[in-house]
Amino acid sequence: MSGHNAQSVSAGLRSATAVAHDRAERAHFVDDLMSGRLDAAGYLRMAVQLYFIYRALESVGDELSGDEVAGAVVDERLRRLPRLTADLAALGVDPTTITPLPGVAAYVAAIERTRTDPVRFVAHHYTRYLGDLSGGQVIRSRMKLHYGLTDDALSFYVFDEIDKLKRYKDTYRDTLDGLPLDDRQVRSLLDEAVRAFEHNEQMFAELAGR
Ligand code: HEM
């Protein structure tokens, strides 16, 4: 337990990443993508990078699924890699023929390092999946609206095994708040979440500046 910390872990995570979230949302690439100034190929360039990120995230998640801390958030219903692979196939891309951007390779390496650090793994899990369950839903509708992408290319954003996304996120936050973490572990969780956001920002910067 975080003992006498005034904030719960979930509130701490949200406030620690609030500024970085704002920046990520306003990144040039994200803004262009969401405003319809790019095209389907622009979306595809991001989706390919996500493939490398989720391949690492879900490989480490599988390995840590029996861990008391990491296993509390790992959930088969969140698994995205098969969907992402199918989306990319629908868009005509085989990700194994593509090299990750340098910042994405660094992001992947950071995720890989959490194989021996379940607390920091949770930070990466939180940053990506809670984002997909939130902003991801907006991305999906904008991609349909602006670029005519169809459902068969956007299954990444569909969580059809989860009934109510809002309720799921609330339960997820309750799970975070129930993790058996000491103060040092809470600090490392928050620290890694900020880093995870920075990795996403770096990816957007690289996607904008090709
Ligand atoms: C297209 C840009 C984005 C939009 C429109 C957006 C929108 C949102 C919204 C509306 C929420 C609040 C949902 C709620 O309270 O239930 C949210 C939460 C969140 N977003 Fe984003 N987001 C974007 C980009 C990102 C990015 C790039 C990341 C990181 C990879 C991210 C990670 C998160 C996380 C972790 C939360 C959960 C915060 C919490 O409740 O603890 N978002 N987003």
Coordinates of C-alpha atoms and ligand atoms in Angstrom, one line a residue:
M1 CA 0.0 0.0 0.0
S2 CA 1.1 3.5 -0.6
G3 CA 0.5 4.2 3.1
H4 CA 0.1 7.9 3.9
N5 CA 0.2 9.1 0.3
A6 CA -2.6 11.5 -0.1
Q7 CA -3.3 10.4 -3.7
S8 CA -4.4 7.0 -4.9
V9 CA -2.1 5.3 -7.4
S10 CA -4.6 5.9 -10.3
A11 CA -5.0 9.6 -9.4
G12 CA -1.2 9.9 -9.1
L13 CA -0.8 8.3 -12.5
R14 CA -3.3 10.6 -14.1
S15 CA -1.8 13.8 -12.6
A16 CA 1.8 12.7 -13.2
T17 CA 1.0 12.2 -16.9
A18 CA -1.5 15.0 -17.4
V19 CA 1.0 17.5 -18.9
A20 CA 2.6 14.8 -21.2
H21 CA -0.9 13.7 -22.2
D22 CA -1.7 17.3 -23.3
R23 CA 1.5 17.5 -25.3
A24 CA 0.8 14.1 -26.9
E25 CA -2.7 15.1 -27.9
R26 CA -1.3 18.3 -29.5
A27 CA 1.6 16.8 -31.3
H28 CA 1.8 17.9 -34.9
F29 CA 1.4 14.4 -36.3
V30 CA -1.6 13.7 -34.0
D31 CA -3.2 17.0 -34.7
D32 CA -2.8 16.5 -38.5
L33 CA -4.0 13.0 -38.3
M34 CA -7.1 13.8 -36.3
S35 CA -7.9 16.9 -38.3
G36 CA -8.0 15.1 -41.7
R37 CA -4.8 16.7 -43.0
L38 CA -3.1 13.4 -43.6
D39 CA -4.4 10.4 -45.5
A40 CA -4.9 6.6 -45.0
A41 CA -1.2 6.1 -45.6
G42 CA -0.4 8.5 -42.7
Y43 CA -2.5 6.4 -40.4
L44 CA -0.9 3.3 -41.7
R45 CA 2.6 4.6 -40.9
M46 CA 1.6 4.9 -37.3
A47 CA -0.2 1.6 -37.1
V48 CA 2.9 -0.2 -38.3
Q49 CA 4.9 1.4 -35.5
L50 CA 2.2 0.3 -33.0
Y51 CA 2.8 -3.3 -34.2
F52 CA 6.3 -3.3 -32.7
I53 CA 5.1 -1.7 -29.5
Y54 CA 2.3 -4.2 -28.9
R55 CA 4.4 -7.1 -30.0
A56 CA 6.8 -6.2 -27.1
L57 CA 4.0 -5.2 -24.7
E58 CA 2.1 -8.4 -25.1
S59 CA 5.1 -10.7 -25.1
V60 CA 6.2 -9.3 -21.8
G61 CA 2.6 -9.3 -20.6
D62 CA 2.4 -13.0 -21.3
E63 CA 5.6 -13.7 -19.4
L64 CA 4.4 -11.7 -16.4
S65 CA 0.8 -12.8 -16.4
G66 CA 1.5 -14.9 -13.3
D67 CA 3.0 -12.0 -11.4
E68 CA 1.1 -10.6 -8.5
V69 CA 1.4 -7.0 -9.7
A70 CA 1.6 -7.3 -13.5
G71 CA -0.9 -10.2 -13.6
A72 CA -3.5 -7.9 -12.0
V73 CA -3.8 -5.8 -15.2
V74 CA -2.9 -8.3 -17.9
D75 CA -6.2 -9.3 -19.6
E76 CA -6.8 -11.4 -22.7
R77 CA -9.6 -9.1 -23.7
L78 CA -7.1 -6.3 -24.2
R79 CA -4.8 -8.2 -26.5
R80 CA -4.2 -6.1 -29.6
L81 CA -1.5 -7.8 -31.7
P82 CA -3.7 -10.2 -33.7
R83 CA -6.1 -7.3 -34.5
L84 CA -3.3 -5.0 -35.5
T85 CA -1.8 -7.7 -37.7
A86 CA -5.2 -8.2 -39.3
D87 CA -5.6 -4.5 -39.8
L88 CA -2.2 -4.2 -41.4
A89 CA -3.0 -7.1 -43.7
A90 CA -6.3 -5.4 -44.7
L91 CA -4.2 -2.3 -45.6
G92 CA -1.7 -4.4 -47.5
V93 CA 1.3 -4.3 -45.2
D94 CA 3.4 -7.0 -43.8
P95 CA 5.1 -5.5 -40.7
T96 CA 7.9 -8.0 -40.7
T97 CA 9.3 -6.2 -43.8
I98 CA 9.5 -2.9 -41.9
T99 CA 12.1 -1.6 -39.5
P100 CA 10.8 0.4 -36.5
L101 CA 11.7 4.1 -36.3
P102 CA 14.7 4.7 -33.9
G103 CA 12.5 6.2 -31.2
V104 CA 10.1 3.3 -31.4
A105 CA 13.1 0.8 -31.2
A106 CA 14.0 2.7 -28.0
Y107 CA 10.4 2.4 -26.7
V108 CA 10.4 -1.3 -27.5
A109 CA 13.7 -1.7 -25.6
A110 CA 12.2 0.1 -22.6
I111 CA 9.2 -2.3 -22.6
E112 CA 11.5 -5.3 -22.9
R113 CA 13.4 -4.1 -19.9
T114 CA 10.3 -4.5 -17.8
R115 CA 10.4 -8.3 -18.2
T116 CA 12.2 -8.2 -14.8
D117 CA 10.3 -5.2 -13.4
P118 CA 6.5 -5.8 -13.2
V119 CA 5.9 -2.5 -11.6
R120 CA 7.3 -0.6 -14.5
F121 CA 5.5 -3.0 -16.9
V122 CA 2.2 -1.8 -15.4
A123 CA 3.2 1.8 -16.4
H124 CA 3.5 0.8 -20.0
H125 CA 0.3 -1.3 -19.9
Y126 CA -1.6 1.7 -18.4
T127 CA -0.2 4.2 -20.9
R128 CA -1.2 2.2 -24.0
Y129 CA -4.3 0.4 -23.1
L130 CA -6.1 3.1 -21.2
G131 CA -5.2 5.4 -24.1
D132 CA -6.7 3.0 -26.6
L133 CA -9.8 2.7 -24.5
S134 CA -10.1 6.5 -24.3
G135 CA -8.6 8.6 -27.1
G136 CA -8.3 5.5 -29.3
Q137 CA -12.1 5.5 -29.7
V138 CA -11.9 9.0 -31.0
I139 CA -9.1 8.1 -33.4
R140 CA -11.2 5.2 -34.8
S141 CA -14.1 7.5 -35.6
R142 CA -11.9 10.2 -37.2
M143 CA -10.1 7.6 -39.3
K144 CA -13.4 6.5 -40.7
L145 CA -14.6 10.0 -41.2
H146 CA -11.5 11.6 -42.7
Y147 CA -9.9 8.8 -44.6
G148 CA -12.6 6.4 -45.3
L149 CA -10.9 3.6 -43.4
T150 CA -13.3 0.7 -42.8
D151 CA -13.9 -1.5 -39.8
D152 CA -11.8 -4.3 -41.2
A153 CA -8.7 -2.0 -41.0
L154 CA -9.6 -0.5 -37.6
S155 CA -10.2 -3.6 -35.4
F156 CA -7.3 -2.5 -33.2
Y157 CA -9.7 0.0 -31.6
V158 CA -12.5 -2.4 -31.1
F159 CA -12.8 -4.0 -27.7
D160 CA -15.8 -6.2 -28.4
E161 CA -15.1 -8.5 -25.5
I162 CA -15.5 -5.6 -23.1
D163 CA -19.0 -4.5 -22.5
K164 CA -18.7 -0.9 -21.2
L165 CA -15.4 0.8 -21.7
K166 CA -16.0 3.4 -19.1
R167 CA -16.8 0.8 -16.5
Y168 CA -13.7 -1.2 -17.5
K169 CA -11.5 1.8 -17.0
D170 CA -13.0 2.5 -13.6
T171 CA -12.4 -1.1 -12.6
Y172 CA -8.8 -0.9 -14.0
R173 CA -8.2 2.2 -11.8
D174 CA -9.5 0.3 -8.8
T175 CA -7.1 -2.5 -9.6
L176 CA -4.2 -0.1 -9.7
D177 CA -5.3 1.3 -6.4
G178 CA -5.4 -2.2 -4.9
L179 CA -1.8 -3.2 -6.0
P180 CA 0.5 -4.1 -3.1
L181 CA 3.0 -1.3 -3.7
D182 CA 5.3 0.5 -1.3
D183 CA 6.1 4.2 -1.8
R184 CA 9.3 3.5 -3.7
Q185 CA 7.4 1.2 -6.1
V186 CA 4.7 3.8 -6.6
R187 CA 7.3 6.4 -7.5
S188 CA 8.9 4.0 -10.0
L189 CA 5.4 3.3 -11.6
L190 CA 4.7 7.1 -12.0
D191 CA 8.2 7.7 -13.3
E192 CA 7.9 5.0 -15.9
A193 CA 4.5 6.2 -17.0
V194 CA 5.9 9.6 -17.7
R195 CA 8.7 7.9 -19.7
A196 CA 6.1 5.9 -21.6
F197 CA 4.3 9.0 -22.6
E198 CA 7.6 10.5 -23.7
H199 CA 8.3 7.5 -25.9
N200 CA 4.9 8.1 -27.6
E201 CA 5.7 11.8 -28.1
Q202 CA 9.0 10.8 -29.7
M203 CA 7.2 8.4 -32.0
F204 CA 4.8 11.2 -33.1
A205 CA 7.8 13.6 -33.6
E206 CA 9.5 11.0 -35.9
L207 CA 6.2 10.3 -37.7
A208 CA 5.8 14.0 -38.4
G209 CA 9.4 14.6 -39.5
R210 CA 10.0 11.8 -42.0
Ligands
HEM1 C1 -5.7 11.6 -30.4 C2 -5.2 12.1 -29.3 C3 -5.8 11.7 -27.9 C4 -7.1 12.0 -27.5 C5 -8.2 12.7 -28.2 C6 -7.2 11.5 -26.2 C7 -8.3 11.6 -25.4 C8 -8.4 11.1 -24.1 C9 -9.6 11.2 -23.2 C10 -10.8 12.0 -23.6 C11 -9.3 10.7 -22.1 C12 -10.2 10.6 -20.8 C13 -10.9 9.3 -20.7 C14 -11.4 9.0 -19.3 O1 -11.3 9.8 -18.4 O2 -12.0 8.0 -19.2 C15 -8.0 10.1 -22.2 C16 -7.3 9.4 -21.2 C17 -6.1 8.7 -21.4 N1 -5.3 8.8 -22.5 FE1 -5.6 9.9 -24.1 N2 -6.0 10.9 -25.8 C18 -5.1 11.0 -26.9 C19 -3.9 10.6 -27.0 C20 -3.3 9.8 -26.0 C21 -1.9 9.3 -26.2 C22 -1.0 9.5 -27.3 C23 -1.7 8.5 -25.1 C24 -0.5 7.7 -24.7 C25 0.0 6.8 -25.5 C26 -2.9 8.6 -24.2 C27 -3.1 7.9 -23.0 C28 -4.2 8.1 -22.2 C29 -4.3 7.5 -20.9 C30 -3.3 6.6 -20.2 C31 -5.5 7.9 -20.4 C32 -6.1 7.5 -19.0 C33 -6.0 8.6 -18.0 C34 -6.5 8.1 -16.7 O3 -7.7 8.2 -16.5 O4 -5.7 7.7 -15.9 N3 -3.8 9.4 -24.9 N4 -7.5 10.4 -23.4

